[in-house]
mmCIF file of C-alpha atoms and ligand atoms in Angstrom:
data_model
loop_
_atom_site.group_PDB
_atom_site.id
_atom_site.type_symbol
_atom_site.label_atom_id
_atom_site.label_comp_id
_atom_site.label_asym_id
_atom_site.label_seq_id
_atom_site.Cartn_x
_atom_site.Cartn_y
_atom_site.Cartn_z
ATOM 1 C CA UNK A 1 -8.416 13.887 -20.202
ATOM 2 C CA UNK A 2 -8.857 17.907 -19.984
ATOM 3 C CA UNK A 3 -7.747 21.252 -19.689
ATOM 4 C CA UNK A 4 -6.270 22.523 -16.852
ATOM 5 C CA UNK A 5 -4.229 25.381 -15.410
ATOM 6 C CA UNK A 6 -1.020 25.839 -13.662
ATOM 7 C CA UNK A 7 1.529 28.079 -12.610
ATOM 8 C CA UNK A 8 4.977 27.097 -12.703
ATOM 9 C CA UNK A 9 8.671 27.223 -13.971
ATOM 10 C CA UNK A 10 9.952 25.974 -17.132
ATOM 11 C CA UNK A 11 13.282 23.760 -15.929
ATOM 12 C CA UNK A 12 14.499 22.262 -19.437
ATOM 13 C CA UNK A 13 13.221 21.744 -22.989
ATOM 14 C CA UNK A 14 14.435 19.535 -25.816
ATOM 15 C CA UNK A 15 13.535 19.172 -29.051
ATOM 16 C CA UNK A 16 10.941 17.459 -31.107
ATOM 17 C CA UNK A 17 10.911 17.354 -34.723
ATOM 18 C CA UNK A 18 11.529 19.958 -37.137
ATOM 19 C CA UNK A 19 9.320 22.906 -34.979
ATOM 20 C CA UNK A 20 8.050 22.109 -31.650
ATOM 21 C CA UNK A 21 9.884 21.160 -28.156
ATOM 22 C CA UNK A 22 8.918 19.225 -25.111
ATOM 23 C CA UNK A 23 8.818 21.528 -22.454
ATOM 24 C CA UNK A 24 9.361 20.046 -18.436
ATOM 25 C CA UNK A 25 8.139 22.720 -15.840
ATOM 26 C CA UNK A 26 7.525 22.428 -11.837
ATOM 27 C CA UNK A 27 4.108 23.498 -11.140
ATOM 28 C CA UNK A 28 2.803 24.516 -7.496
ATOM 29 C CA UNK A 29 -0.565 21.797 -8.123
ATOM 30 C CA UNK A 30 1.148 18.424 -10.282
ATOM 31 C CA UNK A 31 4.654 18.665 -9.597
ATOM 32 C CA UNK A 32 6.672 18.238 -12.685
ATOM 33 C CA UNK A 33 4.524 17.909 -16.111
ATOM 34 C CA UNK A 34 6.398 17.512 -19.524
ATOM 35 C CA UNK A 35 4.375 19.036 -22.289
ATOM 36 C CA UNK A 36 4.599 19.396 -26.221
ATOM 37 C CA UNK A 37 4.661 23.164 -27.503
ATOM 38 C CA UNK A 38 4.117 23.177 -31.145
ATOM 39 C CA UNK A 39 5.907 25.775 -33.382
ATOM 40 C CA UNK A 40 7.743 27.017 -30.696
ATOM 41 C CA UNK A 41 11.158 26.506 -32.347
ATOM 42 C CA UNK A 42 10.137 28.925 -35.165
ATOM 43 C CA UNK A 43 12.399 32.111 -35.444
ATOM 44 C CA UNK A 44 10.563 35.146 -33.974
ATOM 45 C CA UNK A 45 8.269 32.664 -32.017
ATOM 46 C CA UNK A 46 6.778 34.525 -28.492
ATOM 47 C CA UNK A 47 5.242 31.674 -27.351
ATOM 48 C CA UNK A 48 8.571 29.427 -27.115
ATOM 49 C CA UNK A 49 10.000 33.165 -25.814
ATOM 50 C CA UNK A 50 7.637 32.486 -23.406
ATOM 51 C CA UNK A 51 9.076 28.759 -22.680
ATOM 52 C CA UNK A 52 12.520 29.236 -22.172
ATOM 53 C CA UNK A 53 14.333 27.203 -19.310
ATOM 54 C CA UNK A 54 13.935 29.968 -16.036
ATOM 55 C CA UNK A 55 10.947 31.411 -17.338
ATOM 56 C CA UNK A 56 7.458 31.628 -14.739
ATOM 57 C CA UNK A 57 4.302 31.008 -16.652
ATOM 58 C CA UNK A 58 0.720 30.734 -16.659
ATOM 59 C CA UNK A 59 -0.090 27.742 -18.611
ATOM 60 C CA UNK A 60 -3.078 26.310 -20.132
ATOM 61 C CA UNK A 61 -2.697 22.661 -21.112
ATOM 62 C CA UNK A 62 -4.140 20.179 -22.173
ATOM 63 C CA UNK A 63 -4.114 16.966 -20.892
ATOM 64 C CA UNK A 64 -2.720 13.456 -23.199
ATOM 65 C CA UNK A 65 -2.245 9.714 -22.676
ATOM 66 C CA UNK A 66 1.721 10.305 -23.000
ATOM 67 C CA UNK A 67 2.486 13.381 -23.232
ATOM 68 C CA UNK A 68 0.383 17.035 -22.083
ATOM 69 C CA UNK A 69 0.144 19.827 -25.104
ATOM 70 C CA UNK A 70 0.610 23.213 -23.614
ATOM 71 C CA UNK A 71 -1.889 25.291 -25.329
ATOM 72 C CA UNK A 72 -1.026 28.542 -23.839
ATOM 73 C CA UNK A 73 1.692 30.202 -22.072
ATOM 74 C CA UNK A 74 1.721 33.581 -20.318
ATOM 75 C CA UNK A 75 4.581 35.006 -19.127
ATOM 76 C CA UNK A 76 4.618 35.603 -14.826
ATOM 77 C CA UNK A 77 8.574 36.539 -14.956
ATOM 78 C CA UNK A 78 10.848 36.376 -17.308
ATOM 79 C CA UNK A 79 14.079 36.966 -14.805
ATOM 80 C CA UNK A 80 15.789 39.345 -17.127
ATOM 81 C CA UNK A 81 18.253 40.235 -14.368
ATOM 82 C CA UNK A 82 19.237 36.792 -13.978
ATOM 83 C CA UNK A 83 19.350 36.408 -17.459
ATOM 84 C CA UNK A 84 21.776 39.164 -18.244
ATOM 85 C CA UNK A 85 24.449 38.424 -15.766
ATOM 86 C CA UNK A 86 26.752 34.886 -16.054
ATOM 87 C CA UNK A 87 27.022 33.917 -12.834
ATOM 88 C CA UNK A 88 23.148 34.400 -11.832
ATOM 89 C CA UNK A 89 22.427 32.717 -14.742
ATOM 90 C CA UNK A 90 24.603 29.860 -13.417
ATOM 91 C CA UNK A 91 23.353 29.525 -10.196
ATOM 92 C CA UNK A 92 19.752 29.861 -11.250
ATOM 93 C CA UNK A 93 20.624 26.546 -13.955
ATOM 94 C CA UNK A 94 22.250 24.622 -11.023
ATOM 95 C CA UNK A 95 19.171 25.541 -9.238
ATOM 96 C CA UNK A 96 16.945 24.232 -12.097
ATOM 97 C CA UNK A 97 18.618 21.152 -12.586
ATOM 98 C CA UNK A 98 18.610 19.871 -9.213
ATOM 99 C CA UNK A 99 14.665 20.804 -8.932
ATOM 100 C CA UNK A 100 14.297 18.637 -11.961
ATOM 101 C CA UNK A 101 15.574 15.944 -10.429
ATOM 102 C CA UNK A 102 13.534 16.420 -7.221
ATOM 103 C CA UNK A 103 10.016 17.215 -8.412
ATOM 104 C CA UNK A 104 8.103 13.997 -9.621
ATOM 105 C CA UNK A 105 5.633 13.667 -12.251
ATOM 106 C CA UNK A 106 1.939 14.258 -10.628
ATOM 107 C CA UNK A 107 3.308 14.699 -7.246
ATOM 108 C CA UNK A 108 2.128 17.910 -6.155
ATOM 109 C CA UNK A 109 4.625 19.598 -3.985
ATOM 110 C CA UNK A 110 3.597 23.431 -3.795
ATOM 111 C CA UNK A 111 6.707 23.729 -1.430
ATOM 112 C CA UNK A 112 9.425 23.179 -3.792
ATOM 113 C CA UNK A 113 7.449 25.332 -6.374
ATOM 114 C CA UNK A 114 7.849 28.304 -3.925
ATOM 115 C CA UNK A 115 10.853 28.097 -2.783
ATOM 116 C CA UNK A 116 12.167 27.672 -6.345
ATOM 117 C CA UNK A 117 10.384 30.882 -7.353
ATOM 118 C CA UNK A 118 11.203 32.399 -3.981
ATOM 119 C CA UNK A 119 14.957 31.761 -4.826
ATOM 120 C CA UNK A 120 14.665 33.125 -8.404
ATOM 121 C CA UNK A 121 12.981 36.499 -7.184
ATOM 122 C CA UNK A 122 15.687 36.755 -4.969
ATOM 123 C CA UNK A 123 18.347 35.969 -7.089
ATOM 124 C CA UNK A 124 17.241 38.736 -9.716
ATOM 125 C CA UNK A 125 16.242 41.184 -7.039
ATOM 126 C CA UNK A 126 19.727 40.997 -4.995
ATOM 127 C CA UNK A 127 22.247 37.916 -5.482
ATOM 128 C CA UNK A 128 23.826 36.986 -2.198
ATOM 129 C CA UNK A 129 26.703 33.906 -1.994
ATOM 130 C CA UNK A 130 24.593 32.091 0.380
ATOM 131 C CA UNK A 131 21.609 32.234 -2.045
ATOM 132 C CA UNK A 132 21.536 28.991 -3.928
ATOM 133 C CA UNK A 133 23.818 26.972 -0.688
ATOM 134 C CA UNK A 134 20.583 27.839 1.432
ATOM 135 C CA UNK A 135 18.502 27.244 -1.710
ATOM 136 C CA UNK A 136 19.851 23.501 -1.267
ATOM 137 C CA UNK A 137 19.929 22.766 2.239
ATOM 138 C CA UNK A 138 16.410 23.919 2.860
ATOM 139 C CA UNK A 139 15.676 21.490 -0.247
ATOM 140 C CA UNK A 140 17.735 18.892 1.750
ATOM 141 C CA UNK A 141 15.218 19.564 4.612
ATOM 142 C CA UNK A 142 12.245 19.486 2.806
ATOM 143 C CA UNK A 143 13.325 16.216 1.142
ATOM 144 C CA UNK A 144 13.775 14.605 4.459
ATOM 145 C CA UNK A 145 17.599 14.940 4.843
ATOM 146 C CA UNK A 146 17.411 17.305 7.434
ATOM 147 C CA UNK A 147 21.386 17.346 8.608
ATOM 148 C CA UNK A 148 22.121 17.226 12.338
ATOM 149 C CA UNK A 149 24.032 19.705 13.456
ATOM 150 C CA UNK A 150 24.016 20.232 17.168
ATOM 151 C CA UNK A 151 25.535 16.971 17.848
ATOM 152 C CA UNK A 152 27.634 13.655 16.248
ATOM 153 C CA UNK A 153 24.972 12.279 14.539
ATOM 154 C CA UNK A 154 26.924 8.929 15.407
ATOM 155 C CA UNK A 155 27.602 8.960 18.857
ATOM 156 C CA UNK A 156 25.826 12.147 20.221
ATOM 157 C CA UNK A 157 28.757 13.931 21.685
ATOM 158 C CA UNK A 158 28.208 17.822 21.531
ATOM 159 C CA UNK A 159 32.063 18.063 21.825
ATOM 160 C CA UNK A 160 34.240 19.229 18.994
ATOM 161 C CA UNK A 161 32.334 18.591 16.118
ATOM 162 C CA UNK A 162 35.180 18.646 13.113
ATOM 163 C CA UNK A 163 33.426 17.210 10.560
ATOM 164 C CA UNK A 164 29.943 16.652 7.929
ATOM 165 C CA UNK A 165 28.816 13.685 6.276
ATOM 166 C CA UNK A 166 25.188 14.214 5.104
ATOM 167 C CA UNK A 167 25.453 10.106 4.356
ATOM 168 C CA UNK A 168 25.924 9.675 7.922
ATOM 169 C CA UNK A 169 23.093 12.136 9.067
ATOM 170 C CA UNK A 170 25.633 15.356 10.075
ATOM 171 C CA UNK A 171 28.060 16.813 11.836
ATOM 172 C CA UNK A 172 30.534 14.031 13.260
ATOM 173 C CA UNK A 173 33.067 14.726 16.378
ATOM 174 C CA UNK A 174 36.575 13.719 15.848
ATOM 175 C CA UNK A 175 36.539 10.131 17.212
ATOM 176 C CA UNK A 176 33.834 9.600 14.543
ATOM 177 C CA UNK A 177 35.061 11.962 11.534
ATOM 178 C CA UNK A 178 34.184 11.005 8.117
ATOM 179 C CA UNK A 179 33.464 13.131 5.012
ATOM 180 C CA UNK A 180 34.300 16.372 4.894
ATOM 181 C CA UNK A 181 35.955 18.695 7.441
ATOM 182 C CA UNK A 182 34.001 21.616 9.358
ATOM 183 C CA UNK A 183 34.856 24.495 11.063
ATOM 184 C CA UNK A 184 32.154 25.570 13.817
ATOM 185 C CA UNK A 185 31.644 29.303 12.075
ATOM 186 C CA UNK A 186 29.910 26.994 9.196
ATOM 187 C CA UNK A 187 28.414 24.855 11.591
ATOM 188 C CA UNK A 188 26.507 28.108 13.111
ATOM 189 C CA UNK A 189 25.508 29.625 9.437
ATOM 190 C CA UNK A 190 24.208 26.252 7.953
ATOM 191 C CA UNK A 191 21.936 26.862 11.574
ATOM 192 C CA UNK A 192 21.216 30.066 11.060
ATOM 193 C CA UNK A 193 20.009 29.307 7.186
ATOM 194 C CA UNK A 194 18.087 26.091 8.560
ATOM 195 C CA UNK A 195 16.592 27.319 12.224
ATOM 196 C CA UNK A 196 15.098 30.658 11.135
ATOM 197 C CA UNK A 197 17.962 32.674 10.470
ATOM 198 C CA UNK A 198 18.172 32.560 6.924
ATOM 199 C CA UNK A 199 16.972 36.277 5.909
ATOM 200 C CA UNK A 200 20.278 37.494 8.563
ATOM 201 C CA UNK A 201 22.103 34.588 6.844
ATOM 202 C CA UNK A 202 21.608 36.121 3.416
ATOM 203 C CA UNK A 203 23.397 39.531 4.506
ATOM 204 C CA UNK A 204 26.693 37.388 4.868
ATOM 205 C CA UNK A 205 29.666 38.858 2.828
ATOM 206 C CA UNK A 206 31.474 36.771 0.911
ATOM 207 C CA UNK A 207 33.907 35.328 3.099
ATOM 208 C CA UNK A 208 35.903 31.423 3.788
ATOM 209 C CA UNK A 209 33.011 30.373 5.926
ATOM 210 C CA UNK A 210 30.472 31.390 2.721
ATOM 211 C CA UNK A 211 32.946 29.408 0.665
ATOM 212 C CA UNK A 212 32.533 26.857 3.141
ATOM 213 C CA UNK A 213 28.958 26.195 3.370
ATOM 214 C CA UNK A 214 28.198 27.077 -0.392
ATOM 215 C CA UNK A 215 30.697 23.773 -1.132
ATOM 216 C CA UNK A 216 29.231 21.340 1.520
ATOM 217 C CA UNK A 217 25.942 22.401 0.387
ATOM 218 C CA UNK A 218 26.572 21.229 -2.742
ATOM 219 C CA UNK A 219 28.603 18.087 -2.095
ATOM 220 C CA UNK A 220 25.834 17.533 -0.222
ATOM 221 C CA UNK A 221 22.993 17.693 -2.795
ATOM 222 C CA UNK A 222 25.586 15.856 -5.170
ATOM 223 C CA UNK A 223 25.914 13.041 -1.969
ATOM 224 C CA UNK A 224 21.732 13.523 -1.850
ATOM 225 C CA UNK A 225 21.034 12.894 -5.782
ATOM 226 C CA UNK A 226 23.794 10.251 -6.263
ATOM 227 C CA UNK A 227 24.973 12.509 -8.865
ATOM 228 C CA UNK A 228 27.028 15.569 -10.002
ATOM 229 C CA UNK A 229 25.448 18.253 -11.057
ATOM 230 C CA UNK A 230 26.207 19.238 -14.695
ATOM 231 C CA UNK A 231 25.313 23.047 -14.403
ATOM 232 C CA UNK A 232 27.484 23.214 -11.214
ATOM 233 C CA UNK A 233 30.564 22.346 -13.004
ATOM 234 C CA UNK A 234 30.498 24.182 -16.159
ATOM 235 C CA UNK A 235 32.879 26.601 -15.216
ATOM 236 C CA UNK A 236 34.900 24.416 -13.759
ATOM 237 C CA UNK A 237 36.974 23.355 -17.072
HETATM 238 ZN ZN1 ZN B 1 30.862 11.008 17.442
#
C-alpha cells in the first residue's frame, strides 16, 4: 500500500453515497484503476470538474485493499471541443466505452493509453469520419485480431474477395462468403488505416466507402467484445 502517480483518462464514474463517486480511468503504467473521489459530487466541486468521463489527468492516489482513493487530480485536457459539439461527444463516449472494456485492472498497456489520447487530441483538434473506425481497428490489431485482408482468410484465394467476417479471421472470397459484404474500395482503406496509411486515410471525405468501413469497424468491435455498444446506439432510437 502507497502513493503513486499516473496519467490517464477518466472513462466512467458512478456514484457512491450521498457525496463522492468511484471514478474508472485508463492509465499509461496500471491499465484501468477504479478509485474513490470524496466530495466530488458537491455543487461547485473542481476536483470532480476535474473527473468527468473524457477528462486527461494527473492523478495522485493512493493505494487500498479494495478500492484506490484518488487524492489529487490535475487537469492535462479537458477536450472542450469535443465537449461542445454532439456528435464528437458521441464518438469520443463510444470510444470510452469500448476502452473500458479492453483495459484490465493492473495490466499496464501504455499502448491503448496513447492511442486513446492520440484519438481524443485528434478528435478535438479536427474530426474526420474515419477517426473513431480507425480508432477501432487499430484496437482490433493491438488486441490480437488483426483482420486479414489480402486474402480469404479460409481458403487463401486472392480472387474476388466479397466479403468480412472478423469471426472468421477476414476478408472471405465468394465460394467462402460469410458475414458481411465488402466492396474492394473498403478493402484498400481498412489497409491503408492498418499498413501505414492511416494519416492519408484520415483526409478521406465522407463518402459510401467511409460509411462502409466506419460500420464494419464497428460490427466488428461489437463481433470482438461479444457485445453492443451502448454509446454507439444512442442515436439510433
Ligand atoms: Zn475462400
Amino acid at each position: 500500500m502507497g502513493l503513486y502517480r499516473e496519467q490517464g483518462v477518466v472513462l466512467r464514474t458512478i456514484k457512491l453515497g450521498e457525496s463522492d463517486r468511484i471514478v474508472s480511468i485508463v492509465t499509461a503504467g496500471r491499465g484501468k484503476i477504479r478509485g474513490v473521489a470524496k466530495g466530488v459530487r458537491k455543487t461547485k466541486s473542481r476536483f470532480g470538474a476535474r473527473l468527468e468521463p473524457l477528462s486527461h489527468v494527473s492523478l495522485l492516489v493512493y493505494e487500498g485493499r479494495d478500492l484506490d482513493t484518488i487524492s489529487q487530480a490535475e487537469s492535462i485536457d479537458h477536450f472542450r471541443a469535443i465537449r461542445e459539439d454532439l456528435d464528437r461527444m458521441a464518438s469520443a463516449m463510444t470510444m470510452l466505452e469500448v476502452v473500458d472494456q479492453v483495459a484490465q485492472p493492473d495490466e499496464a498497456n501504455p499502448r491503448l493509453y496513447q492511442m486513446l489520447v492520440s484519438a481524443l487530441r485528434a478528435l478535438a483538434e479536427r474530426p474526420a469520419p474515419l477517426l473513431m473506425p480507425a480508432f477501432f481497428w487499430k484496437l482490433l490489431s493491438l488486441e490480437g485480431a488483426h483482420p486479414l485482408l489480402a486474402e480469404c482468410a479460409v481458403c487463401g484465394s486472392t480472387a474476388d474477395l466479397v466479403a468480412f467476417d472478423l469471426s472468421l479471421g477476414g476478408v472471405l472470397c465468394r465460394d467462402c462468403r460469410s458475414g458481411r459484404p465488402i466492396t474492394p474500395e473498403a478493402i484498400a482503406l481498412v489497409r491503408r488505416v492498418l499498413e501505414g496509411g492511416l494519416a492519408g486515410a484520415l483526409n478521406e471525405p465522407a463518402s459510401p466507402v467511409t460509411a462502409e468501413v466506419d460500420a464494419l469497424a464497428a460490427w466488428s468491435i461489437e463481433q470482438h467484445l461479444e457485445r453492443r455498444l451502448r454509446s454507439l446506439h444512442v442515436l439510433d432510437h
